[in-house]
Amino acid sequence: MADSSKGLKRSSAETEGSQDSKRVKTDGGSNGKMGGDKYNPYLAHLDEGAHNGFKSPLDELERHKTTALQAVKAEDSDTNPWTGRPHSQQYFKILKTRRDLPVHKQRQEFLDQYHQNQILVFVGETGSGKTTQIPQYVLYDELPHLTGKLIACTQPRRVAAMSVAQRVANELDVELGEEVGYSIRFENKTSSKTLLKYMTDGQLLREAMHDHDMTRYGCIILDEAHERTLATDILMALLKEISTRRKDLKIIVMSATLDAQKFQSYFFNAPLLAVPGRTHPVEIFYTPEPERDYVEAAVRTVLQIHASEPEGDILLFLTGEEEIEDACRRISLEVDEMIRESDAGPMSVYPLYGTLPPHQQQRIFDKAPEPFRKGGRPGRKCIVATNIAETSLTIDGIVYVVDPGFSKQKIYNPRTRVESLLVSPISKASAQQRAGRAGRTRPGKCFRLYTEKAFKKELIEQTYPEILRSNLSNTILELKKLGVQDLVHFDFMDPPAPETMMRALEELNYLACLDDDGELTRLGDLASQFPLDPALAVMLISSPEFYCSNEILSITSLLSVPQIWVRPNNARKRADEMKQQFAHPDGDHLTLLNAYHAYKGAEQNGEDMKKWCHEHFLSYRHLSSADNVRAQLKRIMETHEIELISTPFQNKEYYTNIRRALLAGFFMQVAMRESSNSKVYKTVKDDQLVMIHPSTVVTSPYDWVVYNEFVLTTKQYVRTVTNIRPEWLLEIAPIYYDLDTFEKGEIKSALTRVTEKVRRRQAMKGGR
Amino acid sequence: MSSPKEDGSDHDYDDIPLQHKRPFGAGLHKKAIAFVPASDTGGQLKSVDSSSVARPLRQDVADLYLSMVMPAEDAEKDKLKPITTPLPLKTRTHSISEEVTPDICPLCNLPLSSEDFVPHEQSFAHQVCLPHSHPPSAIDRNRKGLAYLSAYGWDPDERRGLGAEQQGIQFPVKARVKDDNLGVGMHIPKGLPPPKKKEQLLDAKKVRKMAREEKRRGERLREELFGDGRLGKYLGRGDKGLI
């Protein structure tokens, strides 16, 4: 025993030696002298002797040889092993609840597996505590302060990364941003002290672009891998490759659903560790017949539950904001009637969807209302949610789930180059996940608004991973930057369709990000530095050529955040009037810019911005985040020496320059009006018939417009449009607008006329 | 645990005090949906007994995982199956397969029988299994994206996808616009007329146009049927008795 502990000391001392010099460098020499006058608890492990009396509880641990018992002992100690400060009262309180989590029982088993294997697949249902606990278990085994290699834990969503990091910081009794930090797009809350880092999967991917082997990390945990986001899929392929090069890199793939076999076989038959969640049985019911109207059936089912089922909250899954708000209204009205006529209990109805402001999202955690009188019928709450309540968000108290079997899913069609959100049937896995939400607190019931036969026959097994449903141009740019040569044989878990890949390669080629051999160009390399879509990045990079990079920078940031316009149902008209104040006749991009300039102007005048935004029907939240995005992008531009210039506002070319600059990135998103008195436009090359989205400020019917996005609902719309002139197209994107590549049609003949006109004008000029 | 009947409409009515009962239902909740429970236990989400799962005795994690995924009943059912199947049937099938086994076509794995009218080689199933070339892919050969992919060894006519083993999907996932509220599994049969359109409001202009068209159609019909009147005369009595 004594012998081994001696060996342990020595080995840690060796690593310390190498660590020492590293620290000196990173800390700028200020902490170089050990045992200086200032006591730095973080460096305590480096100079045990200097602070007599302080002995870190971690001293006894040997990297990759720890046991659960040792770790528990370290956690129980009075001093915080990571900061050297004494543990707070709160810490021990949280520690007690942590020990009750299902995963705690398997800590030793986890460590054994972790020591023996490089890659591990970990399955734990929501509520097992895997997201918060496993990274900490790894922390106590990896001891990153000795090696300087961090632990990363990825999350698909920004909010999750932030909130989990905060939670874990509390659990470890450290400041958020110090030992435990997070890093998300446009926000980095880490420091040189950081040992455990929560981040979005996209963020880790961005880091990998500069560090192909992920040398900064000793262990990478991919959480919520079952969601199969685009970035997670790329990361998995990348880590699979890196794992053969870097044998010291540990990888844990965590998934909430029980489809882990696919992950196992993908990662060289990695061993599996499963932890049960705290779930109760859920009884599942189907309708005997298919439903004609699933929204009405859903409302009826909710009311039926309210009338006849014992206490317990209801979760109803619907597809979109409008549908949800409508259902909420109908349910509330009907419940009022039920209360009046049949003495039903009270029910509060809450909507829940992504674009809901946070304080309204918080309301779903309110307690269910009390019964009207003592001993009366119980009150309950009903949450009407999109599929964000399926995996990402956990609401306790739900006993009944109503599942109509639909969700909105993104789908990309490479032939028309349209990415759209469409209502589609969910998968079996998704239906099971939804049902599972009913069994969080006690045995529950799930009412599926379709027949059992339909469940078996019509629903697909698994939801298509995002990579099969997305435009890949951004992905391919990233992969190229990551040094992937052969995209055909790149080992994706679910490789995308060849046509989708081809389309993305072509788009990047037109944007001049890839050359004809598919190699990254200088522009492409630069574009990949920006956390933006390639079209936006290219627009931003080329904006100095149009003397308006300041303005394009603002527009880019405004296009990177959700809609800044607020249009509440009860004040639509006033909201529209306010928007008209900012309106620029030439288009929505310029209107956005006007609103932003007004916002900045009011800010400089020292106005109360929240009030100002409210008065002007603008979203303060989104405008301020656009402001933040702008600052981040500006920093990137400065590091790459992209000039920030503006045309003087008095110059009559001010807006023209901006409109031209838009085309530098979005020349592939142009539509021409069908005929002189129609409202229908046709997109260039893809030949889709579209209308301008009613939210536009453009009133006069322009013949040519550039659009930011294509919205496919019941009609096809283009949203955020700006008027342009066709001759700019030929000038700015001559390769894309090479008339020989156009199919015969109105657009080709119109462009031919324009070419003729330009040629004639030049000839006349030359003649003079 | 309450039975599914409790969700039914009857129960709902029972809760309403007599004096509050309305002569006719107005609320949506009165048109109840009769739910049926899932038929097999496989559809029901199983609770996981954490105490049994977390037993340290269980060494094999794969077993643990399987015990969570596969309900115990199913496994038992599988075990029971071979015993419960009647023996005579088993032997019968066995004897048939013994007779047939020598005569299985190596190409299409179908039994060869001499009783068919057409030789087996000409049968549709056999023909389909023969190696044959597929029509070339419809992808435009001049596309730059294709040039890149084929440079790395992807052939559009090979009917394969991307990926390490070229195992990926061949075609993009299809998007289908859903513009109705039909539930999952509800299909309007093709033969039926499309759902009623919204009633159109008529203005004077439209009414006049409709009347004009009606009149024209009537005239045309009359012309076709009665011609110049001689036909009526020939057929005997006036136009009424014709049909």
XYZ file of C-alpha atoms in Angstrom, chain A residues 105-106 109 113 123 125 258-261 264 271-277 279-288 290-301 303-304 307-310 323 330 334 337-338 340-343 377 404-406 411-415 420 422-425 432 435-436 443 445 447-452 454-456 458-459 464 468-469 480 484-503 505-506 509-510 516-519 712-714 735, chain B residues 1-9 11-22 24-70 137-156 159-189 192 195:
242
model
C -24.728 3.716 -7.798
C -22.705 2.825 -10.851
C -18.603 0.363 -12.687
C -15.056 0.681 -17.887
C -27.044 5.170 -22.074
C -32.601 8.130 -19.594
C -32.021 2.846 -26.095
C -30.782 2.784 -29.652
C -27.230 2.575 -28.441
C -26.327 -0.456 -30.494
C -21.580 0.834 -30.313
C -18.676 -1.274 -24.535
C -21.981 -0.053 -23.283
C -22.927 1.165 -19.873
C -26.584 1.675 -19.075
C -28.078 3.534 -16.186
C -31.766 3.445 -15.540
C -33.604 6.692 -15.183
C -39.157 6.150 -14.633
C -42.490 4.632 -13.824
C -44.627 2.493 -16.093
C -46.656 4.342 -18.667
C -49.867 2.880 -19.966
C -50.368 3.548 -23.648
C -53.694 4.074 -25.346
C -54.533 4.355 -29.018
C -57.625 5.567 -30.782
C -59.686 2.797 -32.373
C -57.758 7.348 -37.278
C -58.650 10.937 -36.489
C -59.911 13.395 -39.048
C -58.588 16.448 -37.276
C -55.718 15.848 -34.939
C -55.843 19.299 -33.334
C -59.475 18.942 -32.400
C -58.922 15.394 -31.219
C -56.050 16.645 -29.087
C -58.178 19.353 -27.481
C -60.942 16.868 -26.827
C -58.568 14.395 -25.276
C -60.663 17.946 -21.811
C -61.579 14.308 -21.434
C -63.004 15.529 -16.722
C -62.337 11.933 -15.907
C -58.782 11.253 -14.810
C -57.339 11.667 -11.336
C -51.338 25.812 -33.613
C -59.686 26.583 -27.201
C -63.786 24.796 -22.966
C -67.418 26.016 -19.673
C -66.723 22.749 -17.900
C -69.412 26.461 -15.069
C -71.541 23.510 -15.900
C -69.995 20.501 -14.297
C -67.881 21.629 -11.384
C -61.793 18.621 -7.744
C -51.047 13.466 -32.002
C -47.989 12.042 -33.756
C -46.712 15.082 -35.589
C -36.175 19.083 -44.639
C -33.833 20.154 -47.416
C -34.503 19.509 -51.029
C -31.240 19.759 -52.987
C -33.047 19.917 -56.312
C -38.242 24.072 -45.128
C -42.742 20.878 -42.531
C -45.253 19.110 -40.367
C -44.408 15.432 -40.624
C -45.296 12.266 -38.717
C -41.733 6.326 -27.175
C -44.739 8.580 -23.838
C -41.845 8.356 -21.415
C -47.182 5.867 -13.233
C -50.760 7.413 -19.265
C -52.871 8.885 -25.267
C -51.835 8.520 -28.879
C -54.217 10.028 -31.361
C -53.714 7.324 -33.937
C -54.352 3.637 -34.159
C -51.950 0.976 -33.039
C -50.786 3.235 -37.778
C -48.095 3.296 -35.112
C -46.656 0.061 -36.420
C -46.897 4.399 -40.764
C -44.268 5.683 -38.399
C -33.853 11.030 -39.812
C -29.892 13.862 -44.062
C -32.254 16.816 -43.850
C -12.626 21.006 -45.779
C -10.916 16.079 -44.861
C -9.895 15.250 -48.401
C -12.166 12.450 -49.465
C -15.735 13.446 -48.803
C -17.068 10.397 -50.615
C -15.633 7.910 -48.171
C -15.750 10.073 -45.065
C -17.082 7.830 -42.349
C -20.375 9.416 -41.386
C -22.712 7.355 -39.267
C -25.429 8.171 -41.792
C -23.850 9.519 -44.949
C -25.936 12.139 -46.741
C -27.377 11.641 -50.202
C -24.896 12.204 -53.047
C -27.121 14.824 -54.614
C -27.164 16.875 -51.428
C -23.390 16.717 -51.280
C -23.073 17.695 -54.932
C -25.327 20.655 -54.473
C -20.048 21.528 -53.392
C -21.477 23.494 -56.281
C -17.771 26.606 -55.831
C -19.982 29.458 -57.007
C -12.799 23.436 -59.318
C -10.836 20.578 -57.754
C -12.775 20.948 -54.542
C -9.882 22.494 -52.632
C -42.376 26.864 -47.428
C -45.691 26.737 -45.636
C -48.919 26.183 -47.483
C -19.909 32.784 -63.421
C -54.999 2.033 -12.656
C -58.244 2.872 -14.294
C -59.693 0.957 -17.176
C -59.955 2.589 -20.588
C -63.685 2.723 -20.183
C -63.279 5.529 -17.741
C -62.142 7.774 -20.541
C -65.381 7.062 -22.286
C -68.204 9.486 -22.603
C -68.278 8.381 -17.240
C -67.976 12.005 -18.152
C -71.722 12.419 -17.955
C -71.952 10.747 -14.595
C -69.909 13.485 -13.041
C -72.329 16.194 -13.956
C -74.925 16.899 -11.274
C -78.446 16.448 -12.539
C -79.462 20.066 -12.238
C -76.481 21.082 -14.369
C -77.086 18.657 -17.174
C -77.857 20.416 -20.354
C -77.841 18.997 -25.574
C -74.090 18.902 -25.599
C -72.122 21.906 -26.713
C -68.682 21.331 -25.339
C -66.022 19.546 -27.280
C -65.418 17.297 -24.311
C -68.766 15.676 -24.752
C -67.823 14.072 -28.031
C -65.468 11.702 -26.360
C -62.822 9.620 -28.008
C -62.874 6.009 -26.909
C -59.298 5.048 -26.382
C -58.147 1.456 -26.485
C -55.139 0.265 -24.574
C -52.094 -0.961 -26.449
C -52.586 -4.605 -27.364
C -49.210 -6.054 -26.470
C -47.102 -5.275 -23.493
C -44.256 -4.537 -25.854
C -45.888 -1.240 -26.624
C -46.041 -0.284 -23.014
C -43.129 1.488 -21.529
C -41.680 -0.629 -18.789
C -40.650 0.727 -15.526
C -37.099 0.007 -14.674
C -36.585 -1.345 -11.267
C -33.526 0.516 -10.256
C -32.754 -1.760 -7.334
C -32.543 -4.825 -9.529
C -30.637 -3.056 -12.229
C -28.045 -1.555 -10.024
C -27.111 -4.901 -8.534
C -23.362 -5.164 -8.503
C -23.620 -8.916 -9.135
C -24.574 -8.367 -12.740
C -21.278 -8.232 -14.496
C -22.332 -8.134 -18.095
C -23.607 -4.725 -19.123
C -24.977 -6.074 -22.362
C -27.305 -8.338 -20.389
C -28.413 -5.417 -18.361
C -29.103 -3.400 -21.456
C -31.039 -6.215 -23.061
C -33.098 -6.720 -19.955
C -34.157 -3.107 -20.246
C -34.861 -3.155 -23.929
C -36.512 -6.550 -24.233
C -28.767 7.809 -63.379
C -30.558 10.973 -64.434
C -27.961 13.257 -62.895
C -26.617 15.907 -65.235
C -23.107 14.747 -66.161
C -21.759 18.264 -66.493
C -22.278 19.153 -62.868
C -19.205 20.223 -61.012
C -20.323 18.450 -57.873
C -20.477 15.217 -59.786
C -16.988 15.764 -61.122
C -15.726 16.037 -57.561
C -17.550 12.974 -56.309
C -16.471 10.832 -59.218
C -12.896 11.969 -58.733
C -13.092 10.252 -55.358
C -14.646 7.142 -56.749
C -18.371 7.621 -56.623
C -20.166 6.417 -59.720
C -23.691 7.735 -60.264
C -26.625 2.859 -57.317
C -24.663 3.425 -54.170
C -24.457 6.152 -51.607
C -21.591 7.879 -49.837
C -19.752 6.791 -46.724
C -16.932 4.474 -45.770
C -18.677 1.485 -47.344
C -20.736 3.664 -49.667
C -23.660 2.503 -47.564
C -25.420 5.871 -47.359
C -28.796 6.728 -48.750
C -28.981 7.122 -52.523
C -31.604 9.784 -52.727
C -32.381 12.760 -50.551
C -35.154 12.479 -47.991
C -38.383 13.593 -49.581
C -40.347 16.517 -48.275
C -44.089 16.276 -48.241
C -46.169 19.360 -47.572
C -48.992 18.719 -45.147
C -51.686 21.343 -45.401
C -54.509 19.617 -43.575
C -55.201 18.424 -40.066
C -55.707 14.781 -40.881
C -54.369 12.537 -38.147
C -51.683 9.900 -38.580
C -53.037 6.973 -40.552
C -55.986 8.895 -41.937
C -56.098 8.755 -45.682
C -58.809 10.149 -47.868
C -59.446 7.449 -50.480
C -63.910 10.191 -53.136
C -63.532 17.971 -49.608
